[in-house]
Amino acid sequence: PAAGARQASARPIASHATAAATRGRLPVAIRINAIDSGLAEDDIARTFRCRPDAYVLPKASDAAEIRSVSAQLAVLEAQAGAQIGSTAILPIVTEHPRAIARLESLCSAESRGLAIMCGKEDLAAAIGASRVKDEYGARLEVLRVVRAGGVRAGRDAGRGIVDEKVGEQDGVEGR
């Protein structure tokens, strides 16, 4: 219950910050709750009026989730008189175990998905890993492999990669 109250109170804060942001140089994105939380649709409905450039969709595990967000955005864009497709979706495609086998379809699910994001903490927790780095400070091998798959699928689909700065230890050049 407390987490739900904090999540609901974050919506007006995100809206105000987005509306107040200086536009032009950097895109403004709002991270919504995961689809399976039951909160994502309301997150979008309550923040769309401030017109973020993109919504970050965490724990994307099925292309239908991305298409559902896109359909909601199309309705809101039409109601606002905005160009349909003008609000981007940035799915985080490596946070859920079910997503691993679906990376290609996740990355190519929707034309408004200009880029994908790779996450590691939620995936690590979901597979029972107690940490994301080994004793030498390198990302765990399983997380490196999943990230590499996400980067490959994203690039194959013509998507940009929004990711943390990547060191040589990862073996995949970051953007």
PDB file of C-alpha atoms in Angstrom:
ATOM      1  CA  PRO A   1       0.000   0.000   0.000  1.00  0.00           C
ATOM      2  CA  ALA A   2       2.723   2.507   0.853  1.00  0.00           C
ATOM      3  CA  ALA A   3       4.579   1.801  -2.363  1.00  0.00           C
ATOM      4  CA  GLY A   4       1.374   2.342  -4.349  1.00  0.00           C
ATOM      5  CA  ALA A   5       0.834   5.705  -2.669  1.00  0.00           C
ATOM      6  CA  ARG A   6       4.406   6.757  -3.467  1.00  0.00           C
ATOM      7  CA  GLN A   7       3.985   5.634  -7.059  1.00  0.00           C
ATOM      8  CA  ALA A   8       0.765   7.614  -7.466  1.00  0.00           C
ATOM      9  CA  SER A   9       2.352  10.713  -5.923  1.00  0.00           C
ATOM     10  CA  ALA A  10       5.238  10.459  -8.382  1.00  0.00           C
ATOM     11  CA  ARG A  11       2.956  11.121 -11.363  1.00  0.00           C
ATOM     12  CA  PRO A  12       2.348  14.834 -10.689  1.00  0.00           C
ATOM     13  CA  ILE A  13       6.023  15.290  -9.813  1.00  0.00           C
ATOM     14  CA  ALA A  14       7.056  13.703 -13.128  1.00  0.00           C
ATOM     15  CA  SER A  15       4.503  15.783 -15.012  1.00  0.00           C
ATOM     16  CA  HIS A  16       5.658  19.043 -13.424  1.00  0.00           C
ATOM     17  CA  ALA A  17       9.354  18.280 -13.959  1.00  0.00           C
ATOM     18  CA  THR A  18       8.741  17.295 -17.580  1.00  0.00           C
ATOM     19  CA  ALA A  19       6.666  20.380 -18.294  1.00  0.00           C
ATOM     20  CA  ALA A  20       9.350  22.587 -16.724  1.00  0.00           C
ATOM     21  CA  ALA A  21      12.253  20.944 -18.564  1.00  0.00           C
ATOM     22  CA  THR A  22      14.106  22.920 -21.181  1.00  0.00           C
ATOM     23  CA  ARG A  23      13.419  21.163 -24.457  1.00  0.00           C
ATOM     24  CA  GLY A  24      15.566  20.821 -27.507  1.00  0.00           C
ATOM     25  CA  ARG A  25      18.987  19.575 -26.513  1.00  0.00           C
ATOM     26  CA  LEU A  26      18.063  16.422 -24.651  1.00  0.00           C
ATOM     27  CA  PRO A  27      14.909  14.337 -24.858  1.00  0.00           C
ATOM     28  CA  VAL A  28      12.703  14.108 -21.783  1.00  0.00           C
ATOM     29  CA  ALA A  29      11.440  10.648 -20.843  1.00  0.00           C
ATOM     30  CA  ILE A  30       9.175   9.386 -18.082  1.00  0.00           C
ATOM     31  CA  ARG A  31       9.721   5.920 -16.664  1.00  0.00           C
ATOM     32  CA  ILE A  32       6.393   4.231 -16.071  1.00  0.00           C
ATOM     33  CA  ASN A  33       5.648   1.133 -14.057  1.00  0.00           C
ATOM     34  CA  ALA A  34       5.859  -2.273 -15.708  1.00  0.00           C
ATOM     35  CA  ILE A  35       2.771  -3.481 -17.567  1.00  0.00           C
ATOM     36  CA  ASP A  36       2.258  -6.370 -15.147  1.00  0.00           C
ATOM     37  CA  SER A  37       2.028  -3.911 -12.231  1.00  0.00           C
ATOM     38  CA  GLY A  38      -1.378  -2.732 -13.424  1.00  0.00           C
ATOM     39  CA  LEU A  39      -0.192   0.887 -13.080  1.00  0.00           C
ATOM     40  CA  ALA A  40       1.367   1.624 -16.474  1.00  0.00           C
ATOM     41  CA  GLU A  41      -1.784   2.705 -18.299  1.00  0.00           C
ATOM     42  CA  ASP A  42      -2.690   5.170 -15.550  1.00  0.00           C
ATOM     43  CA  ASP A  43       0.926   6.393 -15.395  1.00  0.00           C
ATOM     44  CA  ILE A  44       0.693   7.357 -19.066  1.00  0.00           C
ATOM     45  CA  ALA A  45      -2.819   8.794 -18.828  1.00  0.00           C
ATOM     46  CA  ARG A  46      -1.849  11.038 -15.918  1.00  0.00           C
ATOM     47  CA  THR A  47       1.446  12.287 -17.362  1.00  0.00           C
ATOM     48  CA  PHE A  48       0.790  12.571 -21.092  1.00  0.00           C
ATOM     49  CA  ARG A  49      -0.475  16.174 -20.976  1.00  0.00           C
ATOM     50  CA  CYS A  50       3.065  17.395 -20.216  1.00  0.00           C
ATOM     51  CA  ARG A  51       4.155  15.795 -23.542  1.00  0.00           C
ATOM     52  CA  PRO A  52       7.317  13.871 -22.718  1.00  0.00           C
ATOM     53  CA  ASP A  53       9.432  12.906 -25.688  1.00  0.00           C
ATOM     54  CA  ALA A  54       9.361   9.260 -24.610  1.00  0.00           C
ATOM     55  CA  TYR A  55       8.153   6.757 -22.072  1.00  0.00           C
ATOM     56  CA  VAL A  56      10.526   4.177 -20.617  1.00  0.00           C
ATOM     57  CA  LEU A  57       8.794   0.798 -20.332  1.00  0.00           C
ATOM     58  CA  PRO A  58      10.539  -1.406 -17.755  1.00  0.00           C
ATOM     59  CA  LYS A  59      10.488  -5.198 -17.717  1.00  0.00           C
ATOM     60  CA  ALA A  60       9.158  -5.491 -21.255  1.00  0.00           C
ATOM     61  CA  SER A  61       8.719  -9.210 -21.815  1.00  0.00           C
ATOM     62  CA  ASP A  62       6.336  -9.419 -24.761  1.00  0.00           C
ATOM     63  CA  ALA A  63       5.905  -7.393 -27.942  1.00  0.00           C
ATOM     64  CA  ALA A  64       2.177  -7.097 -27.176  1.00  0.00           C
ATOM     65  CA  GLU A  65       3.036  -4.963 -24.137  1.00  0.00           C
ATOM     66  CA  ILE A  66       4.915  -2.498 -26.307  1.00  0.00           C
ATOM     67  CA  ARG A  67       2.110  -2.437 -28.877  1.00  0.00           C
ATOM     68  CA  SER A  68      -0.420  -1.820 -26.079  1.00  0.00           C
ATOM     69  CA  VAL A  69       1.524   1.221 -24.859  1.00  0.00           C
ATOM     70  CA  SER A  70       1.781   2.434 -28.453  1.00  0.00           C
ATOM     71  CA  ALA A  71      -1.970   2.108 -28.961  1.00  0.00           C
ATOM     72  CA  GLN A  72      -2.664   4.104 -25.800  1.00  0.00           C
ATOM     73  CA  LEU A  73      -0.198   6.775 -26.906  1.00  0.00           C
ATOM     74  CA  ALA A  74      -1.852   6.984 -30.346  1.00  0.00           C
ATOM     75  CA  VAL A  75      -5.222   7.706 -28.746  1.00  0.00           C
ATOM     76  CA  LEU A  76      -3.738  10.364 -26.464  1.00  0.00           C
ATOM     77  CA  GLU A  77      -1.752  11.923 -29.317  1.00  0.00           C
ATOM     78  CA  ALA A  78      -4.907  12.124 -31.452  1.00  0.00           C
ATOM     79  CA  GLN A  79      -6.855  13.711 -28.599  1.00  0.00           C
ATOM     80  CA  ALA A  80      -4.070  16.268 -28.107  1.00  0.00           C
ATOM     81  CA  GLY A  81      -3.802  17.040 -31.815  1.00  0.00           C
ATOM     82  CA  ALA A  82      -0.239  15.732 -31.848  1.00  0.00           C
ATOM     83  CA  GLN A  83       1.301  13.705 -34.630  1.00  0.00           C
ATOM     84  CA  ILE A  84       0.551  10.010 -34.158  1.00  0.00           C
ATOM     85  CA  GLY A  85       3.806   8.252 -33.345  1.00  0.00           C
ATOM     86  CA  SER A  86       5.535  11.377 -32.060  1.00  0.00           C
ATOM     87  CA  THR A  87       6.023   9.982 -28.542  1.00  0.00           C
ATOM     88  CA  ALA A  88       8.769   7.369 -28.411  1.00  0.00           C
ATOM     89  CA  ILE A  89       8.793   4.189 -26.352  1.00  0.00           C
ATOM     90  CA  LEU A  90      12.067   3.015 -24.819  1.00  0.00           C
ATOM     91  CA  PRO A  91      11.517  -0.556 -23.671  1.00  0.00           C
ATOM     92  CA  ILE A  92      13.948  -2.091 -21.217  1.00  0.00           C
ATOM     93  CA  VAL A  93      14.275  -5.484 -22.884  1.00  0.00           C
ATOM     94  CA  THR A  94      16.635  -7.425 -20.626  1.00  0.00           C
ATOM     95  CA  GLU A  95      14.996  -7.152 -17.194  1.00  0.00           C
ATOM     96  CA  HIS A  96      12.688 -10.166 -17.313  1.00  0.00           C
ATOM     97  CA  PRO A  97      13.638 -13.822 -17.883  1.00  0.00           C
ATOM     98  CA  ARG A  98      10.734 -14.292 -20.352  1.00  0.00           C
ATOM     99  CA  ALA A  99      12.215 -11.516 -22.503  1.00  0.00           C
ATOM    100  CA  ILE A 100      15.455 -13.343 -23.219  1.00  0.00           C
ATOM    101  CA  ALA A 101      13.995 -15.614 -25.907  1.00  0.00           C
ATOM    102  CA  ARG A 102      11.957 -12.725 -27.321  1.00  0.00           C
ATOM    103  CA  LEU A 103      14.613 -10.066 -27.798  1.00  0.00           C
ATOM    104  CA  GLU A 104      14.182  -9.855 -31.576  1.00  0.00           C
ATOM    105  CA  SER A 105      10.412  -9.386 -31.376  1.00  0.00           C
ATOM    106  CA  LEU A 106      10.721  -6.918 -28.493  1.00  0.00           C
ATOM    107  CA  CYS A 107      13.226  -4.790 -30.371  1.00  0.00           C
ATOM    108  CA  SER A 108      11.175  -4.703 -33.565  1.00  0.00           C
ATOM    109  CA  ALA A 109       7.708  -4.551 -31.981  1.00  0.00           C
ATOM    110  CA  GLU A 110       6.844  -0.957 -32.741  1.00  0.00           C
ATOM    111  CA  SER A 111       8.079   1.794 -35.044  1.00  0.00           C
ATOM    112  CA  ARG A 112       7.977   4.373 -32.243  1.00  0.00           C
ATOM    113  CA  GLY A 113      10.596   2.307 -30.407  1.00  0.00           C
ATOM    114  CA  LEU A 114      13.578   4.380 -31.508  1.00  0.00           C
ATOM    115  CA  ALA A 115      15.906   2.745 -29.014  1.00  0.00           C
ATOM    116  CA  ILE A 116      16.018  -0.030 -26.469  1.00  0.00           C
ATOM    117  CA  MET A 117      17.481  -0.114 -23.010  1.00  0.00           C
ATOM    118  CA  CYS A 118      19.264  -2.966 -21.270  1.00  0.00           C
ATOM    119  CA  GLY A 119      18.868  -3.549 -17.554  1.00  0.00           C
ATOM    120  CA  LYS A 120      20.616  -5.951 -15.246  1.00  0.00           C
ATOM    121  CA  GLU A 121      19.480  -5.571 -11.626  1.00  0.00           C
ATOM    122  CA  ASP A 122      15.913  -6.815 -12.081  1.00  0.00           C
ATOM    123  CA  LEU A 123      17.054  -9.737 -14.223  1.00  0.00           C
ATOM    124  CA  ALA A 124      19.695 -10.675 -11.667  1.00  0.00           C
ATOM    125  CA  ALA A 125      17.067 -10.697  -8.918  1.00  0.00           C
ATOM    126  CA  ALA A 126      14.622 -12.677 -11.071  1.00  0.00           C
ATOM    127  CA  ILE A 127      17.160 -15.432 -11.740  1.00  0.00           C
ATOM    128  CA  GLY A 128      18.266 -15.567  -8.114  1.00  0.00           C
ATOM    129  CA  ALA A 129      21.634 -13.858  -8.455  1.00  0.00           C
ATOM    130  CA  SER A 130      22.586 -11.963  -5.316  1.00  0.00           C
ATOM    131  CA  ARG A 131      24.752  -9.468  -7.218  1.00  0.00           C
ATOM    132  CA  VAL A 132      25.398  -8.170 -10.727  1.00  0.00           C
ATOM    133  CA  LYS A 133      29.207  -8.163 -10.644  1.00  0.00           C
ATOM    134  CA  ASP A 134      31.762 -10.790  -9.772  1.00  0.00           C
ATOM    135  CA  GLU A 135      34.502 -10.479  -7.182  1.00  0.00           C
ATOM    136  CA  TYR A 136      36.686  -8.623  -9.717  1.00  0.00           C
ATOM    137  CA  GLY A 137      34.027  -6.014 -10.498  1.00  0.00           C
ATOM    138  CA  ALA A 138      33.078  -7.416 -13.907  1.00  0.00           C
ATOM    139  CA  ARG A 139      29.442  -7.944 -14.831  1.00  0.00           C
ATOM    140  CA  LEU A 140      28.345 -11.543 -14.259  1.00  0.00           C
ATOM    141  CA  GLU A 141      28.752 -13.616 -17.407  1.00  0.00           C
ATOM    142  CA  VAL A 142      25.045 -14.428 -17.713  1.00  0.00           C
ATOM    143  CA  LEU A 143      24.210 -10.716 -17.609  1.00  0.00           C
ATOM    144  CA  ARG A 144      26.911  -9.917 -20.162  1.00  0.00           C
ATOM    145  CA  VAL A 145      25.528 -12.542 -22.542  1.00  0.00           C
ATOM    146  CA  VAL A 146      21.941 -11.310 -22.152  1.00  0.00           C
ATOM    147  CA  ARG A 147      23.025  -7.694 -22.660  1.00  0.00           C
ATOM    148  CA  ALA A 148      24.985  -8.647 -25.770  1.00  0.00           C
ATOM    149  CA  GLY A 149      21.882 -10.388 -27.123  1.00  0.00           C
ATOM    150  CA  GLY A 150      19.807  -7.279 -26.437  1.00  0.00           C
ATOM    151  CA  VAL A 151      22.347  -5.019 -28.121  1.00  0.00           C
ATOM    152  CA  ARG A 152      22.509  -7.324 -31.163  1.00  0.00           C
ATOM    153  CA  ALA A 153      18.715  -7.582 -31.449  1.00  0.00           C
ATOM    154  CA  GLY A 154      18.377  -3.818 -31.063  1.00  0.00           C
ATOM    155  CA  ARG A 155      20.947  -3.080 -33.717  1.00  0.00           C
ATOM    156  CA  ASP A 156      19.446  -5.684 -36.073  1.00  0.00           C
ATOM    157  CA  ALA A 157      16.091  -3.927 -35.683  1.00  0.00           C
ATOM    158  CA  GLY A 158      17.701  -0.544 -36.385  1.00  0.00           C
ATOM    159  CA  ARG A 159      17.236   0.680 -32.823  1.00  0.00           C
ATOM    160  CA  GLY A 160      19.601   2.827 -30.884  1.00  0.00           C
ATOM    161  CA  ILE A 161      20.916   1.550 -27.589  1.00  0.00           C
ATOM    162  CA  VAL A 162      20.450   3.639 -24.457  1.00  0.00           C
ATOM    163  CA  ASP A 163      22.735   2.022 -21.951  1.00  0.00           C
ATOM    164  CA  GLU A 164      25.152   2.691 -19.166  1.00  0.00           C
ATOM    165  CA  LYS A 165      28.691   3.583 -20.152  1.00  0.00           C
ATOM    166  CA  VAL A 166      30.317   0.294 -20.952  1.00  0.00           C
ATOM    167  CA  GLY A 167      33.879  -0.558 -20.112  1.00  0.00           C
ATOM    168  CA  GLU A 168      36.172  -2.884 -21.997  1.00  0.00           C
ATOM    169  CA  GLN A 169      35.298  -5.720 -19.630  1.00  0.00           C
ATOM    170  CA  ASP A 170      31.850  -6.064 -21.197  1.00  0.00           C
ATOM    171  CA  GLY A 171      33.166  -6.886 -24.652  1.00  0.00           C
ATOM    172  CA  VAL A 172      30.338  -4.957 -26.347  1.00  0.00           C
ATOM    173  CA  GLU A 173      30.923  -1.403 -27.415  1.00  0.00           C
ATOM    174  CA  GLY A 174      28.351   0.989 -25.925  1.00  0.00           C
ATOM    175  CA  ARG A 175      26.789   3.992 -27.622  1.00  0.00           C
TER     176      ARG A 175
END
